[in-house]
Short mmCIF file of C-alpha atoms in Angstrom, two decimals:
data_model
loop_
_atom_site.label_atom_id
_atom_site.label_comp_id
_atom_site.label_asym_id
_atom_site.label_seq_id
_atom_site.Cartn_x
_atom_site.Cartn_y
_atom_site.Cartn_z
CA MET R 74 -12.80 28.94 -13.55
CA LEU R 75 -14.60 26.00 -14.16
CA PRO R 76 -12.67 22.43 -13.32
CA VAL R 77 -11.97 20.02 -15.82
CA LEU R 78 -11.36 16.70 -15.21
CA LEU R 79 -9.56 14.55 -17.53
CA GLY R 80 -9.60 10.74 -18.01
CA SER R 81 -5.99 10.38 -17.32
CA ASP R 82 -6.37 12.81 -13.91
CA LEU R 83 -9.06 10.39 -12.73
CA LEU R 84 -6.75 7.05 -13.28
CA LEU R 85 -3.84 9.13 -11.70
CA PHE R 86 -5.52 9.89 -8.40
CA LEU R 87 -7.80 6.81 -8.62
CA LEU R 88 -3.96 4.68 -8.75
CA LEU R 89 -2.82 7.09 -6.13
CA GLY R 90 -5.77 6.19 -3.61
CA ILE R 91 -4.57 2.69 -4.64
CA ILE R 92 -0.99 3.19 -3.02
CA VAL R 93 -2.32 4.57 0.01
CA ALA R 94 -4.69 2.27 0.64
CA GLY R 95 -2.06 -0.74 0.01
CA ALA R 96 0.25 1.13 2.29
CA VAL R 97 -2.12 1.26 5.16
CA LEU R 98 -2.66 -2.35 4.68
CA ALA R 99 1.20 -2.69 4.77
CA TRP R 100 1.27 -0.65 8.03
CA ARG R 101 -0.92 -3.17 9.91
CA ASP R 102 0.97 -6.00 8.74
CA PRO R 103 4.06 -6.23 11.32
CA SER R 104 6.17 -8.42 8.90
CA ARG R 105 5.50 -5.86 5.99
CA ARG R 106 5.66 -3.21 8.28
CA ALA R 107 9.32 -4.58 9.42
CA VAL R 108 10.35 -4.63 6.09
CA TRP R 109 9.41 -1.33 5.18
CA HIS R 110 11.09 -0.42 8.33
CA ARG R 111 14.36 -1.32 6.75
CA ILE R 112 13.73 0.50 3.59
CA GLY R 113 13.46 4.00 5.51
CA ARG R 114 16.76 3.01 7.74
CA ARG R 115 18.77 3.34 4.38
CA SER R 116 19.60 6.39 3.30
CA LEU R 117 20.17 5.87 -0.10
CA ALA R 118 16.64 4.38 -0.50
CA MET R 119 15.19 7.29 1.20
CA ALA R 120 17.12 9.66 -0.87
CA SER R 121 15.90 8.33 -4.15
CA ALA R 122 11.90 8.24 -2.77
CA THR R 123 12.53 11.73 -2.20
CA VAL R 124 13.28 12.66 -5.44
CA LEU R 125 10.40 10.46 -6.83
CA ALA R 126 8.20 11.97 -4.34
CA LEU R 127 9.27 16.03 -5.78
CA PHE R 128 8.93 14.50 -9.04
CA LEU R 129 5.12 13.01 -8.30
CA LEU R 130 4.33 16.56 -6.53
CA VAL R 131 4.86 18.26 -9.75
CA GLY R 132 2.75 15.79 -11.97
CA LEU R 133 0.27 16.08 -9.14
CA LEU R 134 0.06 19.66 -9.57
CA ASP R 135 0.14 19.47 -13.14
CA SER R 136 -2.84 16.84 -13.14
CA VAL R 137 -5.35 19.52 -11.28
CA HIS R 138 -7.26 21.17 -14.37
CA TYR R 139 -9.64 23.95 -14.91
CA ARG R 140 -10.85 26.63 -17.89
CA LEU R 141 -10.66 30.06 -17.45
CA ARG R 142 -14.46 32.24 -17.68
CA LEU R 143 -14.60 34.47 -20.21
CA ASP R 144 -17.16 37.11 -20.68
CA GLN R 145 -20.94 35.68 -20.10
CA SER R 146 -22.95 34.96 -23.27
CA ALA R 147 -25.94 37.10 -24.58
CA LYS R 148 -28.29 34.97 -22.15
CA GLY R 149 -26.38 35.79 -19.24
CA SER R 150 -24.97 32.29 -19.17
CA PRO R 151 -20.91 31.70 -18.37
CA VAL R 152 -18.52 31.48 -21.32
CA TYR R 153 -15.06 29.37 -20.79
CA GLY R 154 -12.12 29.28 -22.60
CA VAL R 155 -11.21 25.89 -24.65
CA GLU R 156 -7.64 26.27 -23.57
CA VAL R 157 -7.15 24.05 -20.47
CA TYR R 158 -4.80 24.89 -18.07
CA SER R 159 -3.46 23.22 -14.55
CA ALA R 160 -2.52 24.37 -11.33
CA LEU R 161 1.32 24.02 -12.31
CA ASP R 162 0.32 26.37 -15.42
CA ALA R 163 -1.06 28.94 -12.45
CA LEU R 164 2.45 29.03 -11.07
CA LEU R 165 4.56 29.23 -13.89
CA MET R 166 2.23 31.27 -15.73
CA PRO R 167 4.95 34.11 -16.07
CA LEU R 168 7.03 31.61 -17.90
CA LYS R 169 4.04 30.05 -19.98
CA ARG R 170 3.18 33.62 -21.11
CA ASP R 171 6.48 35.49 -21.60
CA THR R 172 7.90 33.79 -25.20
CA GLU R 173 10.31 35.32 -27.02
CA LYS R 174 10.66 35.47 -31.16
CA THR R 175 12.89 32.17 -31.44
CA TYR R 176 16.05 30.60 -29.67
CA SER R 177 17.49 32.10 -26.76
CA ALA R 178 20.46 30.75 -24.85
CA PRO R 179 20.48 30.26 -21.15
CA LEU R 180 19.84 33.09 -19.15
CA ALA R 181 20.65 35.21 -21.95
CA THR R 182 19.80 38.80 -22.90
CA ARG R 183 19.56 38.77 -26.83
CA LEU R 184 18.43 36.09 -29.46
CA PHE R 185 20.44 33.19 -30.72
CA THR R 186 20.15 34.41 -34.20
CA LYS R 187 21.68 37.90 -35.82
CA GLU R 188 18.69 39.59 -37.45
CA SER R 189 18.66 42.64 -40.19
CA ALA R 190 18.18 45.74 -38.18
CA ALA R 191 14.97 47.78 -39.16
CA ASP R 192 16.51 50.63 -40.52
CA GLY R 193 18.49 48.61 -42.43
CA GLY R 194 21.83 48.61 -40.69
CA LEU R 195 24.28 45.61 -39.80
CA ARG R 196 22.64 42.29 -38.42
CA ASP R 197 22.87 41.99 -34.89
CA PHE R 198 21.21 39.80 -31.98
CA PRO R 199 18.25 41.26 -31.18
CA ARG R 200 17.31 42.00 -27.44
CA LEU R 201 14.74 39.98 -25.99
CA ARG R 202 11.53 41.10 -25.12
CA PHE R 203 10.95 39.35 -21.36
CA GLY R 204 14.58 38.16 -21.19
CA GLY R 205 16.74 40.40 -18.95
CA ALA R 206 14.20 42.90 -20.08
CA HIS R 207 14.04 44.62 -16.20
CA LEU R 208 17.99 45.54 -17.29
CA GLY R 209 16.98 48.31 -19.57
CA GLU R 210 19.69 49.70 -21.54
CA ASN R 211 22.43 48.53 -18.66
CA GLU R 212 23.24 45.80 -20.33
CA ASN R 213 26.46 46.02 -18.90
CA LEU R 214 24.79 45.32 -15.63
CA HIS R 215 23.88 41.48 -16.67
CA MET R 216 26.40 39.63 -14.59
CA GLY R 217 26.25 41.42 -11.65
CA ASP R 218 22.77 41.20 -11.87
CA LEU R 219 22.70 37.52 -12.52
CA GLY R 220 25.21 36.79 -9.63
CA GLU R 221 23.00 38.78 -7.32
CA ARG R 222 19.86 36.63 -7.94
CA THR R 223 21.48 33.71 -7.59
CA LEU R 224 23.13 34.27 -4.16
CA ARG R 225 19.47 35.61 -2.97
CA GLY R 226 18.27 32.27 -4.32
CA LEU R 227 21.06 30.62 -2.24
CA ALA R 228 20.06 32.19 0.81
CA GLY R 229 16.16 31.50 0.28
CA GLY R 230 16.97 27.86 -0.47
CA ILE R 231 18.85 27.46 2.58
CA LEU R 232 16.70 28.66 4.58
CA VAL R 233 13.98 26.47 3.62
CA TRP R 234 15.97 23.70 4.04
CA GLY R 235 16.73 24.72 7.53
CA ILE R 236 13.08 24.40 8.13
CA PHE R 237 12.94 20.92 7.24
CA PHE R 238 15.87 19.90 8.84
CA LEU R 239 14.15 21.30 12.39
CA LEU R 240 11.27 19.62 10.93
CA LEU R 241 12.84 16.22 10.43
CA GLY R 242 15.78 16.03 12.61
CA GLY R 243 18.35 13.21 12.26
CA GLY R 244 18.46 9.39 11.61
CA PRO R 245 19.89 6.78 9.04
CA GLY R 246 16.90 7.20 6.90
CA ARG R 247 16.60 10.89 7.45
CA THR R 248 19.61 12.00 6.31
CA GLY R 249 19.25 10.92 2.64
CA VAL R 250 15.82 12.79 2.78
CA LEU R 251 17.83 16.02 3.95
CA SER R 252 20.52 15.64 1.28
CA VAL R 253 18.50 15.55 -1.15
CA LEU R 254 16.14 18.66 0.17
CA LEU R 255 19.39 20.27 0.43
CA VAL R 256 20.55 19.56 -2.95
CA ALA R 257 16.94 20.83 -4.37
CA THR R 258 16.32 23.77 -2.18
CA LEU R 259 20.07 24.94 -3.55
CA ILE R 260 18.89 24.42 -7.15
CA THR R 261 15.30 25.78 -6.91
CA GLY R 262 16.10 28.52 -4.96
CA PRO R 263 17.98 30.33 -7.53
CA ALA R 264 16.64 29.05 -10.23
CA ILE R 265 13.18 30.61 -8.85
CA ALA R 266 15.09 33.91 -8.33
CA LEU R 267 16.70 33.98 -11.73
CA ALA R 268 13.44 32.88 -13.38
CA SER R 269 11.62 35.96 -12.79
CA GLY R 270 14.25 37.72 -15.10
CA TYR R 271 15.57 35.62 -16.99
CA HIS R 272 14.81 32.30 -19.36
CA VAL R 273 17.02 29.82 -16.99
CA PHE R 274 17.23 26.95 -19.94
CA GLY R 275 16.79 29.26 -22.87
CA THR R 276 14.12 29.17 -24.90
CA ASP R 277 13.20 26.78 -27.74
CA LYS R 278 12.53 27.30 -31.91
CA VAL R 279 9.50 28.94 -31.22
CA GLY R 280 10.54 30.95 -28.27
CA GLN R 281 8.93 28.59 -25.42
CA ASP R 282 10.41 28.58 -22.29
CA VAL R 283 12.83 25.48 -21.65
CA LEU R 284 12.28 25.21 -17.85
CA TYR R 285 8.58 25.31 -18.43
CA LEU R 286 8.22 22.68 -20.95
CA THR R 287 10.53 20.47 -18.61
CA LEU R 288 8.28 20.53 -16.12
CA LYS R 289 5.55 19.77 -17.76
CA SER R 290 7.09 16.97 -19.52
CA ILE R 291 7.06 15.46 -15.82
CA ARG R 292 3.73 14.55 -15.58
CA THR R 293 3.35 12.98 -19.17
CA GLY R 294 6.59 10.45 -17.64
CA LEU R 295 4.61 9.92 -14.92
CA LEU R 296 1.44 8.51 -16.60
CA ILE R 297 3.17 6.40 -18.95
CA GLY R 298 5.08 4.85 -16.16
CA THR R 299 2.02 4.28 -13.76
CA LEU R 300 -1.13 3.97 -15.50
CA THR R 301 0.32 1.52 -17.49
CA THR R 302 0.42 -0.66 -14.43
CA LEU R 303 -3.61 -0.42 -14.21
CA VAL R 304 -3.63 -2.84 -17.55
CA THR R 305 -0.45 -4.71 -16.56
CA VAL R 306 -1.38 -5.90 -13.37
CA PRO R 307 -4.38 -7.29 -13.46
CA LEU R 308 -3.79 -9.15 -16.80
CA ALA R 309 -0.03 -10.67 -15.00
CA LEU R 310 -2.00 -11.62 -12.06
CA GLY R 311 -4.55 -13.61 -13.96
CA LEU R 312 -3.18 -14.89 -16.39
CA GLY R 313 0.12 -15.77 -14.45
CA ILE R 314 -1.80 -17.11 -11.09
CA LEU R 315 -4.23 -19.31 -13.32
CA ALA R 316 -1.62 -20.84 -15.57
CA GLY R 317 0.48 -21.49 -12.49
CA TYR R 318 -2.32 -22.95 -10.29
CA ALA R 319 -4.17 -24.97 -13.36
CA GLY R 320 -1.73 -26.28 -15.25
CA GLY R 321 -2.52 -28.71 -18.03
CA ARG R 322 -4.31 -27.37 -21.15
CA VAL R 323 -4.90 -23.97 -19.32
CA ASP R 324 -1.49 -23.22 -18.60
CA ASP R 325 -0.39 -24.50 -22.36
CA ALA R 326 -2.44 -21.68 -23.55
CA ILE R 327 -1.22 -19.12 -21.45
CA GLN R 328 2.10 -19.88 -22.42
CA TYR R 329 1.64 -19.62 -26.20
CA LEU R 330 -0.03 -16.80 -25.51
CA TYR R 331 2.86 -14.42 -24.12
CA THR R 332 4.90 -16.24 -26.49
CA THR R 333 3.13 -15.04 -29.09
CA LEU R 334 3.16 -11.94 -28.25
CA ASN R 335 6.97 -11.81 -27.20
CA SER R 336 7.54 -13.19 -30.69
CA ILE R 337 6.13 -9.78 -32.20
CA PRO R 338 8.59 -6.83 -32.56
CA GLY R 339 7.33 -4.67 -29.60
CA VAL R 340 7.78 -1.49 -31.38
CA LEU R 341 6.14 -2.78 -34.69
CA LEU R 342 3.10 -3.35 -32.37
CA ILE R 343 2.89 -0.40 -30.68
CA ALA R 344 3.01 1.34 -34.08
CA ALA R 345 0.71 -0.35 -35.67
CA ALA R 346 -1.77 -0.31 -32.63
CA VAL R 347 -1.64 3.51 -32.21
CA LEU R 348 -2.13 4.50 -35.86
CA MET R 349 -5.27 2.31 -35.06
CA MET R 350 -6.21 4.40 -32.59
CA GLN R 351 -5.09 7.84 -33.93
CA VAL R 352 -7.36 7.01 -37.09
CA MET R 353 -10.15 6.14 -34.67
CA ILE R 354 -9.75 9.74 -32.82
CA ASP R 355 -9.44 11.46 -35.99
CA SER R 356 -12.93 9.79 -37.02
CA HIS R 357 -14.78 11.35 -34.02
CA PRO R 358 -13.70 15.16 -33.79
CA ASP R 359 -17.33 15.51 -31.70
CA TRP R 360 -15.97 13.17 -28.99
CA PHE R 361 -13.98 15.87 -27.39
CA THR R 362 -14.61 19.44 -26.81
CA THR R 363 -10.99 20.68 -25.98
CA THR R 364 -7.61 20.00 -27.72
CA ALA R 365 -6.50 18.74 -24.36
CA GLU R 366 -9.08 15.83 -24.31
CA ARG R 367 -8.35 14.96 -27.63
CA ALA R 368 -4.60 14.69 -26.74
CA ASP R 369 -5.37 12.96 -23.13
CA ALA R 370 -7.02 10.66 -25.16
CA ARG R 371 -4.19 9.42 -27.14
CA LEU R 372 -2.15 9.37 -23.77
CA LEU R 373 -4.43 6.91 -22.30
CA ALA R 374 -4.43 4.95 -25.45
CA LEU R 375 -0.71 4.81 -25.43
CA CYS R 376 -0.75 3.62 -21.84
CA LEU R 377 -3.44 0.81 -22.96
CA ILE R 378 -1.25 -0.41 -25.43
CA LEU R 379 1.98 -0.42 -23.57
CA GLY R 380 0.44 -2.11 -20.79
CA MET R 381 -1.29 -5.09 -23.38
CA THR R 382 2.45 -5.66 -24.37
CA SER R 383 4.36 -5.44 -21.36
CA TRP R 384 2.48 -7.76 -19.22
CA THR R 385 4.21 -11.25 -20.36
CA GLY R 386 7.22 -10.57 -18.67
CA LEU R 387 5.51 -10.35 -14.92
CA ALA R 388 2.73 -12.97 -15.58
CA ARG R 389 5.80 -15.65 -16.78
CA LEU R 390 7.41 -14.32 -13.29
CA LEU R 391 3.75 -15.30 -11.18
CA ARG R 392 3.82 -18.68 -13.26
CA ALA R 393 6.95 -20.01 -11.83
CA GLU R 394 5.91 -18.61 -8.04
CA THR R 395 2.72 -19.77 -8.39
CA LEU R 396 4.00 -23.36 -9.40
CA LYS R 397 6.17 -23.50 -6.19
CA LEU R 398 3.06 -22.41 -3.91
CA ARG R 399 0.70 -24.38 -5.03
CA GLU R 400 2.89 -27.44 -3.90
CA LEU R 401 3.20 -26.45 -0.26
CA GLU R 402 1.27 -27.84 2.71
CA TYR R 403 -1.29 -25.03 3.50
CA VAL R 404 -2.28 -24.96 0.11
CA GLN R 405 -2.39 -28.85 -0.57
CA ALA R 406 -4.51 -28.42 3.18
CA ALA R 407 -7.23 -26.40 1.81
CA ARG R 408 -7.55 -28.25 -1.26
CA ALA R 409 -7.78 -31.47 0.79
CA PHE R 410 -10.62 -29.63 2.67
CA GLY R 411 -12.60 -28.67 -0.03
CA VAL R 412 -11.45 -25.00 -0.34
CA SER R 413 -12.65 -23.66 -3.81
CA SER R 414 -9.86 -23.19 -6.20
CA VAL R 415 -11.00 -19.33 -6.57
CA ALA R 416 -10.56 -19.11 -3.00
CA VAL R 417 -7.05 -20.96 -2.90
CA MET R 418 -6.02 -18.34 -5.37
CA GLY R 419 -7.39 -15.46 -3.39
CA ARG R 420 -6.54 -16.51 -0.07
CA HIS R 421 -3.20 -18.23 -0.19
CA ILE R 422 -1.37 -17.54 -3.37
CA LEU R 423 -2.10 -14.21 -4.25
CA PRO R 424 -1.34 -12.53 -0.72
CA ASN R 425 2.32 -14.39 -1.37
CA LEU R 426 2.64 -12.67 -4.42
CA GLY R 427 2.42 -8.86 -3.83
CA HIS R 428 6.24 -8.20 -3.19
CA ILE R 429 7.00 -9.97 -6.49
CA VAL R 430 4.45 -7.38 -8.05
CA LEU R 431 5.81 -4.63 -6.48
CA ILE R 432 9.09 -5.15 -7.30
CA SER R 433 8.57 -5.76 -11.13
CA LEU R 434 6.48 -2.72 -11.25
CA VAL R 435 8.90 -0.12 -9.65
CA MET R 436 11.85 -1.69 -11.95
CA ASP R 437 9.52 -1.33 -14.85
CA PHE R 438 8.82 2.15 -14.03
CA SER R 439 11.95 3.24 -15.66
CA ASN R 440 11.55 1.41 -18.42
CA LEU R 441 8.43 2.81 -19.11
CA VAL R 442 9.32 6.31 -19.11
CA LEU R 443 12.25 5.49 -21.54
CA ALA R 444 9.90 3.54 -23.63
CA GLU R 445 7.93 7.03 -24.18
CA ALA R 446 10.47 8.93 -24.88
CA VAL R 447 11.81 6.74 -27.78
CA LEU R 448 8.20 6.44 -28.85
CA SER R 449 7.61 9.98 -29.28
CA TYR R 450 10.73 10.13 -30.78
CA VAL R 451 10.15 8.47 -33.73
CA GLY R 452 6.73 9.70 -33.82
CA ILE R 453 4.02 7.39 -32.58
CA GLY R 454 3.88 8.22 -28.96
CA VAL R 455 1.77 11.00 -27.04
CA ASP R 456 0.05 13.54 -29.07
CA PRO R 457 2.06 16.33 -30.97
CA SER R 458 0.46 18.75 -28.57
CA THR R 459 1.22 16.83 -25.69
CA ILE R 460 4.66 18.22 -24.09
CA SER R 461 6.99 15.31 -22.83
CA PHE R 462 10.26 14.04 -23.06
CA GLY R 463 10.38 12.40 -25.87
CA THR R 464 8.73 15.37 -28.21
CA MET R 465 11.36 17.87 -26.71
CA ILE R 466 13.99 15.02 -27.39
CA ASN R 467 12.52 14.81 -30.76
CA ALA R 468 12.03 18.60 -31.35
CA ALA R 469 15.95 19.04 -30.44
CA ARG R 470 16.99 16.42 -32.81
CA LEU R 471 17.16 19.21 -35.81
CA GLU R 472 18.38 21.64 -33.51
CA LEU R 473 21.70 19.91 -33.03
CA ALA R 474 22.81 20.56 -36.82
CA ARG R 475 22.90 23.74 -36.44
CA GLU R 476 26.31 25.99 -36.42
CA PRO R 477 26.24 27.24 -33.42
CA MET R 478 24.93 24.00 -31.88
CA VAL R 479 21.59 24.58 -30.00
CA TRP R 480 21.83 22.40 -27.01
CA TRP R 481 19.87 23.01 -24.16
CA SER R 482 16.28 21.88 -24.94
CA LEU R 483 18.06 18.03 -24.93
CA VAL R 484 20.28 18.83 -22.28
CA ALA R 485 17.29 19.83 -20.01
CA ALA R 486 15.26 17.35 -21.41
CA PHE R 487 17.90 14.37 -20.86
CA SER R 488 18.84 15.85 -17.40
CA PHE R 489 15.72 15.94 -15.92
CA MET R 490 14.65 12.25 -17.24
CA PHE R 491 18.10 10.95 -16.32
CA VAL R 492 17.32 11.51 -12.33
CA LEU R 493 13.49 10.62 -12.84
CA VAL R 494 15.17 7.32 -14.12
CA LEU R 495 18.10 6.94 -11.58
CA ALA R 496 15.78 7.65 -8.80
CA ALA R 497 13.16 4.66 -9.66
CA ASN R 498 16.19 2.09 -10.05
CA LEU R 499 17.91 3.12 -7.11
CA PHE R 500 14.52 2.57 -5.38
CA ALA R 501 13.83 -0.32 -7.17
CA ASP R 502 16.76 -1.57 -6.08
CA ALA R 503 16.32 -0.86 -2.43
CA ILE R 504 12.79 -2.82 -2.21
CA ARG R 505 14.12 -5.71 -3.84
CA ASP R 506 17.06 -5.98 -1.61
CA ALA R 507 14.57 -5.31 1.38
CA PHE R 508 11.81 -8.03 -0.04
CA ASP R 509 14.97 -10.48 -0.73
CA PRO R 510 14.71 -12.97 1.71
CA ARG R 511 18.55 -14.25 1.07
CA ALA R 512 19.74 -11.01 1.62
CA VAL R 513 21.50 -9.91 5.01
CA ASN R 514 20.18 -7.34 6.55
#
């Protein structure tokens, strides 16, 4: 096994380290710790945070990559395969490996389309190679087997939830956590039990398991929603604070810059940048040793482009807040004592803008996840080999025109994306209310 560190993996773990460091610093500040305590006492906030944590766990598992070792070469040196796997792939290997011929409905034992028999007989729905194969010729036991596996999964889920309940106990905020964990275990338990013998969400056109594709899409959505901040925050902080503090021609130049960017249609600007980046990637195939590295380069390019086009709103907010902060007495006193402008912005302005940055980033997360789905739907998003909610919805677009309709790919992608976006929005509302000085707690 050869560990593989993709660029997106490195940046994701770097961002996670920054978040942990920020949490430690916030915990040392009594005022900020009190704010987070208020958030922790709200059941809805903790419930949404738990949902986000579960999605993050899946994304982190999918960000630990490796290549399998093959037979040794003639010179005795190890040879590794070109396909890049992740820890999530290792956990879901049966779902990844056991592909069917084409479409099959959720929990079905036969294909979704009829085929001619090999002996020239009547057209019929062929049996699946893996879904329900353990039933053998006893296909009449299908419904009973589904019920037995579901009950066994529910029992396992309740047992796991009971362990969480004993570990966490009660409390205002913990009620929301336990409620989410109860729902998650009651869904995950039967899903695991059923997935060992069936395709829980069916299969797509080429026979891939839709549950596997949906879980793999989580990492792409998380990367788009988080890595973009590595571009957005420095630009917005630097230009927003500089415009508000310096004023004059500097302020006019920065306002002209983001006003110009806002006047250009966002989709056209992103499409042009993505196409130029794709031409550069296609012109230098020697830069990448595997298909995963090539797809990862386009994903990072998309994050860069989205960050370059989405910093203007945050910069405008920071400029307005800086205009107010620079007139406060302690800032005026620092300037009167001869403190440099850089020191004033770093010591007195920047620390008072943290809550605005945090609120804006959490609220923009859901917009970026939806943006990826829209861009991939129109063909200017992630690489086609990258599994994402957008590519799944794009693939399901033509399936909806079939008769009978193939609906499960769209429903699976939409459901997971809806839960992720809803949890992000609810958590953003909780953070905004907690940091709002006008809120009544």
